[in-house]
């Protein structure tokens, strides 16, 4: 992948030493995340809502026309909540933020306490996917983001697809921030009496449980049982 | 606590059966969360950033004057990133969203796939805390949100406090959404051949690790060692 420079809007102004803009790193974090927090500006103030998402190579018809988008990727966000964001029309300016918390950073002084984390901030224009076939394809990408369960389920009906809004946002204005490792304290505190260190945060999928109302004898799909015991935020 | 009705801005329009507005429930979710996603509208589009936060009873001087705030609580968000949000002045409209993912919901059809989650959405005016003593007190609330490590660290210097911006947002326009339990499928799918169930997501603190550059023989503070093995999102 070509390196994508951050746009002026997504240049990380603080903690720039923690900022990375490499496309593969950005997509790796997006792949390891579970939900996105999507922000829009509304007439009565900003609103931020959690949403399922997925990432795929840009489909020409969902491109916002930015030449950079042509050979790049896009994030797809899903959820009827998006309806509220689109009262103005078929496109809306959004910020899509995905954050993974990896641990607590305990410094010698609270001023330097922090978290270890991986985050991606994507700013851009979200475009609703209108074509039913394209929407179906986009829904599959979102559906299979955490586990590929699409193929073992009853396919969506045409009306299911019609009822589900999907937005595409090009990954052309994306920045990533990663904070890892020990606390960084001030020289004046290094000979002090205070402890410093990390507390890692582990996020793992548990054993699947079958719905109480399942009437058939269907086995747990492989894609679902494969999650058990897995680090939910494993880098890849 | 008195029940706080949702404002029109925070009324949950979809999945209303999942919506709860009880103050104690809202604060329980905020207590179980680790980071907030804070959204603001800027001249060049919305932006959503992850931030540390804390919750406390409203301090009169940080109240935005809303009478409801007087006997309520406020969320404090921290981080110099907030500077970018305050170019316009000492207050800014924000949306503070805290989301905890509890598991993956696998339905008989992708249209009903979901996540089990707990989330709180707070909309309101964020006010910068200017008074140094009040800011110090607010920083302590944020610092101790995950673990009370303030007392075992070197106290912040006056310049530390000066450099750290803290915003207070009253919890008067807050709504909570909780999704728990098995998937809910359509009657027509109940006799089908497809599996349905849950995959729980567990989030636990690991064993603390001491910083490689620690020169003193300070023991791991009790507040830190107490995290080890704990459910990081335990309801309380």
CSV table of C-alpha atoms in Angstrom, one decimal:
chain,number,residue,atom,x,y,z
A,1,UNK,CA,0.0,0.0,0.0
A,2,UNK,CA,1.2,3.5,-0.8
A,3,UNK,CA,1.7,5.7,2.3
A,4,UNK,CA,-1.2,8.0,2.8
A,5,UNK,CA,-0.2,11.4,4.3
A,6,UNK,CA,-2.6,12.7,6.9
A,7,UNK,CA,-4.8,15.6,5.7
A,8,UNK,CA,-4.5,18.9,7.5
A,9,UNK,CA,-7.7,17.9,9.3
A,10,UNK,CA,-6.4,14.7,10.7
A,11,UNK,CA,-2.9,15.8,11.6
A,12,UNK,CA,-2.4,14.8,15.2
A,13,UNK,CA,-1.3,18.0,16.9
A,14,UNK,CA,-0.5,16.6,20.3
A,15,UNK,CA,1.6,13.6,21.3
A,16,UNK,CA,2.8,13.5,17.7
A,17,UNK,CA,5.4,11.0,18.7
A,18,UNK,CA,2.5,8.6,19.1
A,19,UNK,CA,1.0,9.3,15.8
A,20,UNK,CA,1.3,6.9,12.8
A,21,UNK,CA,-0.3,7.3,9.4
A,22,UNK,CA,0.7,4.1,7.7
A,23,UNK,CA,-2.3,2.7,5.9
A,24,UNK,CA,-1.5,-0.9,6.9
A,25,UNK,CA,-1.3,0.2,10.6
A,26,UNK,CA,-4.6,2.1,10.3
A,27,UNK,CA,-6.3,-0.9,8.8
A,28,UNK,CA,-4.7,-3.2,11.3
A,29,UNK,CA,-6.3,-1.2,14.2
A,30,UNK,CA,-9.6,-1.1,12.4
A,31,UNK,CA,-9.4,-4.8,12.0
A,32,UNK,CA,-8.7,-5.3,15.7
A,33,UNK,CA,-11.5,-3.0,16.8
A,34,UNK,CA,-15.1,-4.1,17.6
A,35,UNK,CA,-17.2,-0.9,17.3
A,36,UNK,CA,-16.8,2.6,16.0
A,37,UNK,CA,-18.0,5.8,17.7
A,38,UNK,CA,-19.5,7.9,14.9
A,39,UNK,CA,-20.0,11.6,15.4
A,40,UNK,CA,-22.1,14.1,13.4
A,41,UNK,CA,-23.0,17.7,13.9
A,42,UNK,CA,-26.7,18.2,14.2
A,43,UNK,CA,-28.8,21.3,14.4
A,44,UNK,CA,-29.0,20.8,18.2
A,45,UNK,CA,-25.4,19.9,18.8
A,46,UNK,CA,-23.0,17.1,18.1
A,47,UNK,CA,-24.0,13.5,18.7
A,48,UNK,CA,-21.7,10.4,19.0
A,49,UNK,CA,-23.2,6.9,18.7
A,50,UNK,CA,-21.6,3.5,18.8
A,51,UNK,CA,-22.0,1.5,15.6
A,52,UNK,CA,-21.0,-1.7,14.0
A,53,UNK,CA,-18.5,-1.2,11.1
A,54,UNK,CA,-16.4,-2.9,8.5
A,55,UNK,CA,-13.6,-2.0,6.1
A,56,UNK,CA,-13.2,-2.9,2.4
A,57,UNK,CA,-11.4,-1.6,-0.7
A,58,UNK,CA,-13.3,1.4,-2.1
A,59,UNK,CA,-16.1,0.5,-4.4
A,60,UNK,CA,-16.1,3.1,-7.2
A,61,UNK,CA,-19.8,3.9,-6.9
A,62,UNK,CA,-19.4,4.6,-3.2
A,63,UNK,CA,-16.4,6.9,-3.7
A,64,UNK,CA,-16.9,10.5,-2.9
A,65,UNK,CA,-14.9,11.4,-6.0
A,66,UNK,CA,-11.7,12.0,-4.1
A,67,UNK,CA,-9.0,10.6,-6.4
A,68,UNK,CA,-7.2,9.3,-3.4
A,69,UNK,CA,-10.1,7.1,-2.7
A,70,UNK,CA,-9.9,5.2,-5.9
A,71,UNK,CA,-7.2,2.8,-4.8
A,72,UNK,CA,-7.8,3.1,-1.1
A,73,UNK,CA,-10.2,1.6,1.4
A,74,UNK,CA,-13.4,2.7,3.0
A,75,UNK,CA,-15.1,2.2,6.3
A,76,UNK,CA,-18.7,1.1,6.3
A,77,UNK,CA,-20.9,2.0,9.2
A,78,UNK,CA,-24.2,0.4,9.7
A,79,UNK,CA,-27.3,0.9,11.8
A,80,UNK,CA,-30.6,2.6,11.4
A,81,UNK,CA,-29.4,5.2,13.9
A,82,UNK,CA,-27.7,6.6,10.9
A,83,UNK,CA,-31.0,7.7,9.6
A,84,UNK,CA,-31.0,10.4,12.1
A,85,UNK,CA,-27.7,11.6,10.7
A,86,UNK,CA,-29.0,11.8,7.2
A,87,UNK,CA,-32.1,13.9,7.6
A,88,UNK,CA,-30.2,16.5,5.6
A,89,UNK,CA,-29.7,14.2,2.6
A,90,UNK,CA,-27.7,11.3,1.2
A,91,UNK,CA,-24.4,12.5,2.5
A,92,UNK,CA,-23.2,13.8,5.9
A,93,UNK,CA,-19.8,14.9,7.4
A,94,UNK,CA,-18.8,12.4,10.0
A,95,UNK,CA,-16.0,11.5,12.3
A,96,UNK,CA,-15.5,7.7,12.8
A,97,UNK,CA,-13.3,6.8,15.7
A,98,UNK,CA,-12.2,3.3,16.8
A,99,UNK,CA,-10.4,2.9,20.1
A,100,UNK,CA,-8.9,-0.1,21.7
A,101,UNK,CA,-7.7,0.2,25.3
A,102,UNK,CA,-4.7,-2.0,26.0
A,103,UNK,CA,-3.9,-1.1,29.6
A,104,UNK,CA,-3.5,1.4,32.4
A,105,UNK,CA,-0.3,3.4,32.6
A,106,UNK,CA,0.5,4.4,36.2
A,107,UNK,CA,3.2,7.1,36.3
A,108,UNK,CA,5.1,8.5,39.3
A,109,UNK,CA,2.8,11.5,39.2
A,110,UNK,CA,-0.9,11.6,38.0
A,111,UNK,CA,0.0,14.2,35.4
A,112,UNK,CA,1.7,11.4,33.4
A,113,UNK,CA,-0.9,8.7,34.1
A,114,UNK,CA,-2.3,7.4,30.8
A,115,UNK,CA,-3.7,4.5,29.0
A,116,UNK,CA,-2.0,2.2,26.4
A,117,UNK,CA,-4.3,2.3,23.5
A,118,UNK,CA,-4.7,2.0,19.7
A,119,UNK,CA,-7.0,4.4,18.0
A,120,UNK,CA,-8.0,5.5,14.5
A,121,UNK,CA,-9.8,8.8,13.7
A,122,UNK,CA,-11.4,9.0,10.3
A,123,UNK,CA,-13.0,12.3,9.1
A,124,UNK,CA,-14.9,12.6,5.9
A,125,UNK,CA,-18.1,12.6,4.0
A,126,UNK,CA,-20.3,9.5,4.6
A,127,UNK,CA,-22.4,8.5,1.6
A,128,UNK,CA,-25.5,6.3,1.9
A,129,UNK,CA,-25.3,3.2,-0.3
A,130,UNK,CA,-28.6,3.2,-2.2
A,131,UNK,CA,-28.2,0.3,-4.7
A,132,UNK,CA,-29.7,-2.8,-3.1
A,133,UNK,CA,-27.0,-5.2,-4.4
A,134,UNK,CA,-24.2,-2.8,-3.2
A,135,UNK,CA,-25.9,-2.4,0.1
A,136,UNK,CA,-26.2,-6.2,0.5
A,137,UNK,CA,-22.5,-6.5,-0.2
A,138,UNK,CA,-21.7,-3.8,2.3
A,139,UNK,CA,-23.9,-5.4,4.9
A,140,UNK,CA,-21.9,-8.6,4.5
A,141,UNK,CA,-18.6,-6.8,5.1
A,142,UNK,CA,-20.0,-5.2,8.3
A,143,UNK,CA,-21.7,-8.4,9.4
A,144,UNK,CA,-18.5,-10.4,9.0
A,145,UNK,CA,-16.2,-7.8,10.6
A,146,UNK,CA,-16.0,-9.7,14.0
A,147,UNK,CA,-16.7,-13.2,12.7
A,148,UNK,CA,-17.8,-14.5,9.3
A,149,UNK,CA,-21.3,-15.7,10.3
A,150,UNK,CA,-23.0,-14.5,7.1
A,151,UNK,CA,-22.8,-17.8,5.2
A,152,UNK,CA,-24.3,-19.9,8.0
A,153,UNK,CA,-27.3,-17.7,8.6
A,154,UNK,CA,-30.6,-17.2,6.7
A,155,UNK,CA,-29.8,-14.7,4.0
A,156,UNK,CA,-31.3,-11.3,4.4
A,157,UNK,CA,-34.6,-10.7,2.6
A,158,UNK,CA,-35.0,-7.8,0.2
A,159,UNK,CA,-37.0,-5.9,2.8
A,160,UNK,CA,-34.3,-6.5,5.4
A,161,UNK,CA,-31.8,-4.9,3.1
A,162,UNK,CA,-34.2,-2.1,2.3
A,163,UNK,CA,-34.6,-1.3,6.0
A,164,UNK,CA,-30.9,-1.2,6.8
A,165,UNK,CA,-29.0,1.9,6.0
A,166,UNK,CA,-25.3,1.7,5.3
A,167,UNK,CA,-22.8,4.6,5.0
A,168,UNK,CA,-19.5,4.5,3.3
A,169,UNK,CA,-16.6,6.8,4.4
A,170,UNK,CA,-13.3,6.8,2.4
A,171,UNK,CA,-10.2,6.2,4.5
A,172,UNK,CA,-8.5,9.1,2.9
A,173,UNK,CA,-8.5,11.3,6.0
A,174,UNK,CA,-7.5,8.9,8.7
A,175,UNK,CA,-4.9,9.1,11.4
A,176,UNK,CA,-3.9,6.5,14.0
A,177,UNK,CA,-2.5,6.9,17.4
A,178,UNK,CA,-0.8,4.2,19.4
A,179,UNK,CA,0.5,4.5,23.0
A,180,UNK,CA,2.4,1.5,24.2
A,181,UNK,CA,5.0,0.7,26.9
A,182,UNK,CA,6.0,2.0,30.3
A,183,UNK,CA,5.0,5.4,31.7
A,184,UNK,CA,7.3,8.3,30.8
A,185,UNK,CA,8.0,10.5,33.8
A,186,UNK,CA,10.0,13.6,34.4
A,187,UNK,CA,13.7,13.4,35.2
A,188,UNK,CA,13.0,15.0,38.6
A,189,UNK,CA,10.8,12.1,39.6
A,190,UNK,CA,13.1,9.3,38.5
A,191,UNK,CA,14.9,9.1,41.9
A,192,UNK,CA,11.6,9.5,43.9
A,193,UNK,CA,9.9,7.0,46.1
A,194,UNK,CA,6.9,6.4,43.8
A,195,UNK,CA,6.0,3.3,41.9
A,196,UNK,CA,5.4,3.3,38.2
A,197,UNK,CA,4.2,0.6,35.8
A,198,UNK,CA,1.5,-0.9,33.7
A,199,UNK,CA,-1.7,-2.9,34.2
A,200,UNK,CA,-2.5,-4.7,31.0
A,201,UNK,CA,-6.1,-5.0,29.9
A,202,UNK,CA,-7.1,-8.3,28.3
A,203,UNK,CA,-10.2,-8.7,26.2
A,204,UNK,CA,-11.2,-12.3,25.3
A,205,UNK,CA,-14.2,-14.0,23.8
A,206,UNK,CA,-15.8,-16.5,26.0
A,207,UNK,CA,-17.5,-19.8,25.2
A,208,UNK,CA,-20.6,-19.4,22.9
A,209,UNK,CA,-24.0,-20.1,24.5
A,210,UNK,CA,-26.8,-21.4,22.4
A,211,UNK,CA,-30.1,-19.4,22.4
A,212,UNK,CA,-32.6,-20.8,24.9
A,213,UNK,CA,-35.3,-20.7,22.2
A,214,UNK,CA,-33.3,-22.7,19.5
A,215,UNK,CA,-35.6,-25.4,18.2
A,216,UNK,CA,-33.3,-27.1,15.7
A,217,UNK,CA,-30.2,-29.1,16.4
A,218,UNK,CA,-27.9,-26.8,14.5
A,219,UNK,CA,-24.3,-26.9,15.8
A,220,UNK,CA,-22.4,-23.8,16.8
A,221,UNK,CA,-21.0,-22.4,13.5
A,222,UNK,CA,-17.3,-22.9,13.2
A,223,UNK,CA,-16.8,-19.1,12.8
A,224,UNK,CA,-18.5,-18.6,16.1
A,225,UNK,CA,-16.8,-21.4,18.1
A,226,UNK,CA,-13.5,-20.2,16.7
A,227,UNK,CA,-13.9,-17.0,18.7
A,228,UNK,CA,-13.8,-18.8,22.1
A,229,UNK,CA,-10.7,-17.9,24.1
A,230,UNK,CA,-9.4,-15.5,21.4
A,231,UNK,CA,-8.0,-12.1,22.1
A,232,UNK,CA,-10.8,-9.9,20.8
A,233,UNK,CA,-8.4,-7.1,19.9
A,234,UNK,CA,-5.5,-9.2,18.5
A,235,UNK,CA,-3.3,-7.2,16.1
A,236,UNK,CA,-3.1,-8.7,12.7
B,1,UNK,CA,-32.0,9.8,43.4
B,2,UNK,CA,-35.0,11.3,41.6
B,3,UNK,CA,-35.7,10.0,38.2
B,4,UNK,CA,-34.4,12.2,35.5
B,5,UNK,CA,-36.6,12.3,32.4
B,6,UNK,CA,-34.6,12.3,29.1
B,7,UNK,CA,-34.6,15.6,27.3
B,8,UNK,CA,-36.0,15.7,23.8
B,9,UNK,CA,-32.4,15.7,22.6
B,10,UNK,CA,-31.5,12.5,24.3
B,11,UNK,CA,-34.7,10.6,23.8
B,12,UNK,CA,-33.8,7.3,22.3
B,13,UNK,CA,-35.9,7.0,19.1
B,14,UNK,CA,-34.9,3.5,18.1
B,15,UNK,CA,-34.8,0.3,20.1
B,16,UNK,CA,-36.7,2.2,22.8
B,17,UNK,CA,-37.3,-1.1,24.5
B,18,UNK,CA,-33.6,-1.0,25.3
B,19,UNK,CA,-33.5,2.5,26.6
B,20,UNK,CA,-33.3,3.3,30.3
B,21,UNK,CA,-33.0,6.7,31.9
B,22,UNK,CA,-32.6,5.9,35.5
B,23,UNK,CA,-29.9,8.1,37.0
B,24,UNK,CA,-28.5,5.2,39.0
B,25,UNK,CA,-28.3,3.0,35.9
B,26,UNK,CA,-26.6,5.8,34.0
B,27,UNK,CA,-24.0,6.3,36.7
B,28,UNK,CA,-23.5,2.6,37.0
B,29,UNK,CA,-22.6,2.3,33.3
B,30,UNK,CA,-20.3,5.4,33.6
B,31,UNK,CA,-18.6,3.8,36.6
B,32,UNK,CA,-18.0,0.6,34.7
B,33,UNK,CA,-16.7,2.3,31.6
B,34,UNK,CA,-13.0,3.1,31.0
B,35,UNK,CA,-12.9,5.9,28.4
B,36,UNK,CA,-15.4,8.3,26.8
B,37,UNK,CA,-15.7,9.2,23.2
B,38,UNK,CA,-16.2,13.0,23.2
B,39,UNK,CA,-17.6,14.7,20.1
B,40,UNK,CA,-17.6,18.3,19.1
B,41,UNK,CA,-18.6,20.2,16.0
B,42,UNK,CA,-15.7,22.2,14.5
B,43,UNK,CA,-15.6,24.6,11.6
B,44,UNK,CA,-14.2,21.8,9.4
B,45,UNK,CA,-16.5,19.0,10.6
B,46,UNK,CA,-17.3,16.9,13.6
B,47,UNK,CA,-14.5,15.3,15.6
B,48,UNK,CA,-14.6,12.4,18.1
B,49,UNK,CA,-11.7,11.7,20.4
B,50,UNK,CA,-11.2,9.2,23.2
B,51,UNK,CA,-10.7,10.7,26.6
B,52,UNK,CA,-10.3,9.8,30.2
B,53,UNK,CA,-13.3,10.8,32.3
B,54,UNK,CA,-14.8,10.8,35.8
B,55,UNK,CA,-18.1,11.5,37.4
B,56,UNK,CA,-18.9,13.4,40.6
B,57,UNK,CA,-21.8,15.4,42.2
B,58,UNK,CA,-22.2,18.7,40.5
B,59,UNK,CA,-20.0,21.4,42.0
B,60,UNK,CA,-22.0,24.7,41.9
B,61,UNK,CA,-19.3,26.7,40.3
B,62,UNK,CA,-19.0,24.2,37.4
B,63,UNK,CA,-22.8,24.1,36.9
B,64,UNK,CA,-24.0,25.6,33.6
B,65,UNK,CA,-26.9,27.1,35.6
B,66,UNK,CA,-29.4,24.4,34.7
B,67,UNK,CA,-31.4,24.0,37.8
B,68,UNK,CA,-31.6,20.3,37.2
B,69,UNK,CA,-27.8,20.2,37.6
B,70,UNK,CA,-27.8,21.5,41.1
B,71,UNK,CA,-28.6,18.3,42.8
B,72,UNK,CA,-27.3,16.0,40.0
B,73,UNK,CA,-23.9,14.8,38.8
B,74,UNK,CA,-21.5,15.9,36.1
B,75,UNK,CA,-19.0,14.1,33.9
B,76,UNK,CA,-15.5,15.5,33.9
B,77,UNK,CA,-13.4,15.0,30.7
B,78,UNK,CA,-9.7,15.5,30.7
B,79,UNK,CA,-7.0,15.9,28.2
B,80,UNK,CA,-5.2,18.6,26.5
B,81,UNK,CA,-6.9,17.5,23.3
B,82,UNK,CA,-9.8,19.4,24.7
B,83,UNK,CA,-7.9,22.6,23.9
B,84,UNK,CA,-8.7,22.1,20.3
B,85,UNK,CA,-12.4,22.0,21.2
B,86,UNK,CA,-12.3,25.3,23.1
B,87,UNK,CA,-10.8,27.6,20.5
B,88,UNK,CA,-14.2,29.2,20.5
B,89,UNK,CA,-14.1,30.1,24.2
B,90,UNK,CA,-14.6,28.5,27.7
B,91,UNK,CA,-17.6,26.5,26.8
B,92,UNK,CA,-18.4,24.1,23.9
B,93,UNK,CA,-21.4,21.9,23.0
B,94,UNK,CA,-20.3,18.3,23.3
B,95,UNK,CA,-21.6,14.7,23.2
B,96,UNK,CA,-19.9,12.4,25.7
B,97,UNK,CA,-20.5,8.7,24.9
B,98,UNK,CA,-19.4,5.8,27.0
B,99,UNK,CA,-19.9,2.3,25.5
B,100,UNK,CA,-19.1,-1.1,27.0
B,101,UNK,CA,-19.3,-4.1,24.7
B,102,UNK,CA,-20.5,-7.3,26.6
B,103,UNK,CA,-20.8,-9.8,23.7
B,104,UNK,CA,-21.7,-10.7,20.2
B,105,UNK,CA,-25.3,-11.6,19.4
B,106,UNK,CA,-25.5,-14.1,16.6
B,107,UNK,CA,-29.1,-14.3,15.2
B,108,UNK,CA,-30.7,-16.7,12.7
B,109,UNK,CA,-30.3,-14.0,10.1
B,110,UNK,CA,-27.7,-11.2,9.8
B,111,UNK,CA,-30.4,-8.6,10.0
B,112,UNK,CA,-30.8,-9.4,13.7
B,113,UNK,CA,-27.2,-9.8,14.6
B,114,UNK,CA,-26.2,-7.4,17.3
B,115,UNK,CA,-24.0,-6.8,20.2
B,116,UNK,CA,-24.8,-6.9,23.9
B,117,UNK,CA,-23.7,-3.6,25.3
B,118,UNK,CA,-24.2,-0.9,27.8
B,119,UNK,CA,-23.9,2.7,26.6
B,120,UNK,CA,-24.5,6.2,27.9
B,121,UNK,CA,-24.9,9.3,25.7
B,122,UNK,CA,-24.6,12.7,27.4
B,123,UNK,CA,-25.2,15.9,25.5
B,124,UNK,CA,-24.7,19.3,26.9
B,125,UNK,CA,-22.4,22.3,27.3
B,126,UNK,CA,-18.9,21.5,28.5
B,127,UNK,CA,-17.4,24.2,30.7
B,128,UNK,CA,-13.7,24.6,31.3
B,129,UNK,CA,-12.8,24.5,35.0
B,130,UNK,CA,-10.5,27.6,35.5
B,131,UNK,CA,-10.0,27.7,39.3
B,132,UNK,CA,-6.8,25.8,40.1
B,133,UNK,CA,-8.1,24.3,43.3
B,134,UNK,CA,-11.3,23.2,41.5
B,135,UNK,CA,-9.3,21.8,38.6
B,136,UNK,CA,-7.0,19.9,41.0
B,137,UNK,CA,-10.1,18.3,42.6
B,138,UNK,CA,-11.5,17.5,39.2
B,139,UNK,CA,-8.3,16.0,38.0
B,140,UNK,CA,-8.3,13.7,41.1
B,141,UNK,CA,-11.8,12.5,40.2
B,142,UNK,CA,-10.7,11.6,36.6
B,143,UNK,CA,-7.4,10.1,37.8
B,144,UNK,CA,-9.1,7.9,40.3
B,145,UNK,CA,-11.9,6.8,37.9
B,146,UNK,CA,-10.3,3.4,37.1
B,147,UNK,CA,-8.1,3.0,40.3
B,148,UNK,CA,-7.5,5.4,43.2
B,149,UNK,CA,-3.7,5.9,42.5
B,150,UNK,CA,-3.7,9.6,43.3
B,151,UNK,CA,-2.6,9.3,46.9
B,152,UNK,CA,0.3,7.0,46.2
B,153,UNK,CA,1.8,9.3,43.5
B,154,UNK,CA,3.8,12.5,43.7
B,155,UNK,CA,1.2,15.2,43.9
B,156,UNK,CA,0.8,17.3,40.7
B,157,UNK,CA,2.7,20.6,40.7
B,158,UNK,CA,0.9,23.9,40.2
B,159,UNK,CA,2.3,24.0,36.6
B,160,UNK,CA,1.0,20.4,36.0
B,161,UNK,CA,-2.5,21.6,37.0
B,162,UNK,CA,-2.2,24.7,34.9
B,163,UNK,CA,-1.2,22.7,31.8
B,164,UNK,CA,-4.2,20.3,32.1
B,165,UNK,CA,-7.5,21.3,30.9
B,166,UNK,CA,-10.6,19.8,32.5
B,167,UNK,CA,-14.2,20.2,31.2
B,168,UNK,CA,-17.4,19.6,33.2
B,169,UNK,CA,-20.6,18.5,31.5
B,170,UNK,CA,-23.8,18.2,33.6
B,171,UNK,CA,-25.5,14.8,33.5
B,172,UNK,CA,-28.9,16.5,32.9
B,173,UNK,CA,-29.2,15.3,29.3
B,174,UNK,CA,-28.1,11.7,29.5
B,175,UNK,CA,-29.7,8.5,28.2
B,176,UNK,CA,-28.6,4.9,28.6
B,177,UNK,CA,-29.1,2.0,26.4
B,178,UNK,CA,-28.6,-1.6,27.4
B,179,UNK,CA,-28.8,-4.6,25.2
B,180,UNK,CA,-28.6,-8.0,27.0
B,181,UNK,CA,-29.6,-11.6,26.4
B,182,UNK,CA,-30.3,-13.8,23.5
B,183,UNK,CA,-30.9,-12.7,19.9
B,184,UNK,CA,-34.5,-11.8,19.0
B,185,UNK,CA,-35.4,-13.4,15.6
B,186,UNK,CA,-38.6,-13.3,13.5
B,187,UNK,CA,-41.3,-15.9,14.0
B,188,UNK,CA,-40.7,-17.1,10.5
B,189,UNK,CA,-37.1,-18.1,11.4
B,190,UNK,CA,-37.8,-19.9,14.6
B,191,UNK,CA,-38.3,-23.3,13.0
B,192,UNK,CA,-35.5,-22.8,10.6
B,193,UNK,CA,-32.2,-24.7,10.5
B,194,UNK,CA,-30.0,-21.8,11.7
B,195,UNK,CA,-28.0,-21.5,14.9
B,196,UNK,CA,-28.5,-18.6,17.2
B,197,UNK,CA,-26.8,-17.6,20.4
B,198,UNK,CA,-24.3,-15.4,22.2
B,199,UNK,CA,-20.5,-15.1,22.5
B,200,UNK,CA,-19.7,-13.2,25.7
B,201,UNK,CA,-16.8,-10.8,25.8
B,202,UNK,CA,-14.7,-10.7,28.9
B,203,UNK,CA,-12.5,-7.8,29.8
B,204,UNK,CA,-10.0,-8.3,32.7
B,205,UNK,CA,-7.1,-6.5,34.2
B,206,UNK,CA,-3.9,-8.5,34.1
B,207,UNK,CA,-1.0,-8.6,36.6
B,208,UNK,CA,0.7,-5.2,37.1
B,209,UNK,CA,4.2,-4.9,35.6
B,210,UNK,CA,6.7,-2.6,37.2
B,211,UNK,CA,8.4,0.0,34.9
B,212,UNK,CA,11.8,-1.1,33.7
B,213,UNK,CA,13.3,2.2,34.8
B,214,UNK,CA,12.0,2.1,38.4
B,215,UNK,CA,15.0,2.9,40.6
B,216,UNK,CA,13.3,2.8,44.1
B,217,UNK,CA,12.0,-0.3,45.8
B,218,UNK,CA,8.4,1.0,45.9
B,219,UNK,CA,5.9,-1.9,46.1
B,220,UNK,CA,2.9,-2.0,43.7
B,221,UNK,CA,0.3,0.2,45.3
B,222,UNK,CA,-2.7,-1.7,46.7
B,223,UNK,CA,-5.0,0.2,44.4
B,224,UNK,CA,-3.0,-1.1,41.4
B,225,UNK,CA,-2.6,-4.7,42.6
B,226,UNK,CA,-6.3,-4.8,43.4
B,227,UNK,CA,-7.1,-4.5,39.7
B,228,UNK,CA,-5.4,-7.8,38.8
B,229,UNK,CA,-7.9,-10.4,37.6
B,230,UNK,CA,-10.8,-8.0,38.0
B,231,UNK,CA,-13.6,-7.6,35.4
B,232,UNK,CA,-12.8,-4.2,34.1
B,233,UNK,CA,-16.4,-3.4,33.3
B,234,UNK,CA,-18.1,-4.9,36.4
B,235,UNK,CA,-21.5,-3.4,37.0
B,236,UNK,CA,-21.7,-1.8,40.5
